[in-house]
Coordinates of C-alpha atoms in Angstrom, one line a residue:
M1 CA -0.4 -0.5 0.1
Q2 CA 0.8 3.9 -0.3
K3 CA 0.9 7.0 1.2
A4 CA -2.4 7.4 -0.2
D5 CA -4.1 4.3 1.3
V6 CA -2.5 4.7 4.6
L7 CA -3.5 7.5 5.1
R8 CA -7.9 6.3 3.7
I9 CA -7.2 3.9 6.4
V10 CA -6.0 5.7 9.5
N11 CA -8.7 8.9 8.5
A12 CA -11.8 5.9 8.7
L13 CA -10.9 4.8 12.0
K14 CA -13.0 6.0 14.8
F15 CA -10.5 6.3 17.6
D16 CA -9.1 9.4 19.7
R17 CA -6.5 11.0 17.5
R18 CA -4.4 11.8 21.2
D19 CA -4.8 8.2 21.5
F20 CA -2.9 6.7 18.5
W21 CA 0.1 7.4 16.4
I22 CA 1.7 5.9 12.9
V23 CA 4.8 3.9 13.5
A24 CA 7.6 1.9 11.5
G25 CA 7.0 1.2 7.8
S26 CA 3.6 3.1 7.5
A27 CA 5.7 6.1 9.1
M28 CA 8.1 6.0 6.4
C29 CA 5.4 5.9 3.9
V30 CA 3.6 8.9 5.1
Y31 CA 6.6 10.6 5.8
G32 CA 7.6 10.1 1.7
L33 CA 10.8 8.2 2.5
R34 CA 9.4 4.5 1.4
Q35 CA 7.1 4.6 -1.4
E36 CA 5.2 1.4 -0.5
T37 CA 4.6 -0.4 3.0
N38 CA 3.0 -4.0 3.4
D39 CA 0.3 -2.9 6.5
V40 CA -0.2 0.4 9.0
D41 CA 1.3 0.0 12.1
L42 CA 0.1 1.8 14.8
G43 CA 1.3 2.8 18.4
C44 CA -1.5 3.7 20.7
T45 CA -2.2 4.6 24.7
T46 CA -3.2 2.5 27.5
H47 CA -6.4 4.0 27.4
L48 CA -7.5 2.9 23.4
A49 CA -5.3 -0.6 24.2
D50 CA -8.2 -0.9 27.4
E51 CA -10.5 0.0 25.1
L52 CA -10.3 -2.4 21.9
E53 CA -9.5 -5.5 24.7
R54 CA -13.0 -4.3 26.0
S55 CA -14.8 -4.3 22.9
G56 CA -13.1 -7.5 22.0
C57 CA -10.2 -7.6 20.2
C58 CA -7.8 -10.3 21.5
P59 CA -4.6 -8.8 22.2
V60 CA -0.9 -10.7 22.0
Y61 CA 1.2 -9.8 25.4
L62 CA 4.7 -9.1 24.3
S63 CA 7.2 -9.7 26.3
D64 CA 7.5 -5.8 28.3
G65 CA 4.2 -6.5 29.0
S66 CA 2.7 -4.3 26.7
R67 CA 0.0 -5.4 24.6
K68 CA -0.7 -5.8 20.5
F69 CA -3.8 -6.2 18.5
A70 CA -4.3 -7.5 15.1
Y71 CA -7.4 -4.9 14.6
H72 CA -7.9 -5.8 10.8
A73 CA -6.1 -7.9 8.0
D74 CA -4.1 -4.1 7.6
V75 CA -3.9 -2.6 11.0
E76 CA -1.5 -3.7 13.9
I77 CA -2.1 -1.5 17.2
F78 CA 1.0 -2.0 19.5
E79 CA 0.3 -0.4 23.2
N80 CA 2.9 2.4 24.6
F81 CA 5.0 2.2 21.5
L82 CA 6.8 5.5 20.9
F83 CA 10.0 7.0 21.2
D84 CA 10.1 10.7 21.3
E85 CA 7.1 12.6 20.4
V86 CA 4.3 12.7 18.3
K87 CA 3.8 15.1 15.7
M88 CA 0.9 15.3 13.2
L89 CA 1.2 15.6 9.1
D90 CA -1.4 15.3 6.9
G91 CA -3.8 15.6 9.5
V92 CA -2.7 12.3 11.4
P93 CA -1.0 11.6 14.3
I94 CA 2.3 10.4 13.3
I95 CA 5.6 9.3 15.3
S96 CA 8.6 12.3 15.1
L97 CA 11.2 11.8 12.3
P98 CA 13.9 11.1 15.0
G99 CA 11.5 9.1 17.4
L100 CA 10.9 7.1 14.2
L101 CA 14.7 6.5 13.7
E102 CA 15.6 5.6 17.1
M103 CA 12.7 3.2 16.9
K104 CA 13.9 2.2 14.1
R105 CA 17.6 1.3 15.9
F106 CA 15.7 -0.3 18.7
L107 CA 14.3 -3.1 16.4
G108 CA 17.5 -3.4 15.2
R109 CA 16.1 -5.8 11.9
K110 CA 17.5 -7.2 9.2
K111 CA 14.7 -5.3 7.0
D112 CA 15.2 -1.7 9.1
A113 CA 18.8 -1.2 7.7
E114 CA 17.4 0.4 4.7
D115 CA 15.3 2.2 6.2
I116 CA 17.6 3.9 8.9
K117 CA 20.1 4.8 6.5
K118 CA 17.7 6.5 4.6
L119 CA 16.7 8.2 8.1
E120 CA 19.6 9.5 8.9
Q121 CA 20.6 10.6 5.7
Y122 CA 17.3 12.8 5.4
L123 CA 18.1 14.3 9.5
G124 CA 21.7 14.9 8.2
I125 CA 20.1 17.1 5.8
C126 CA 17.5 18.4 7.6
N127 CA 20.4 18.9 10.6
S128 CA 22.7 20.9 7.8
E129 CA 20.3 23.4 5.7
G130 CA 18.7 24.3 9.5
I131 CA 15.0 22.3 8.8

């Protein structure tokens, strides 16, 4: 899916925008640093995670005790998965670029190596130009 698909899916969610944010590959796509992503990954507050569980969405408990929800075939939601801060971009909440870089480094997966390079290069350019 491309940026427009991610935005369409996120905009269709009936969640309070203060309770979730776009992360991982879908954030790379929304920022224009990647053309496509496989799914929509979101971080969420404990409040939203509690609401999801109460509504019948079954969580998977991760090693740190946080919850992951397979909300929709194309949407996964991770409780309190946030580095740095949330920004608004194109009318949707999204992890900041420095936070996205920190997240990708934390995940440390082989598939994240290219994203890390792109983020480092982009943030280096922004910092050198005072953006």
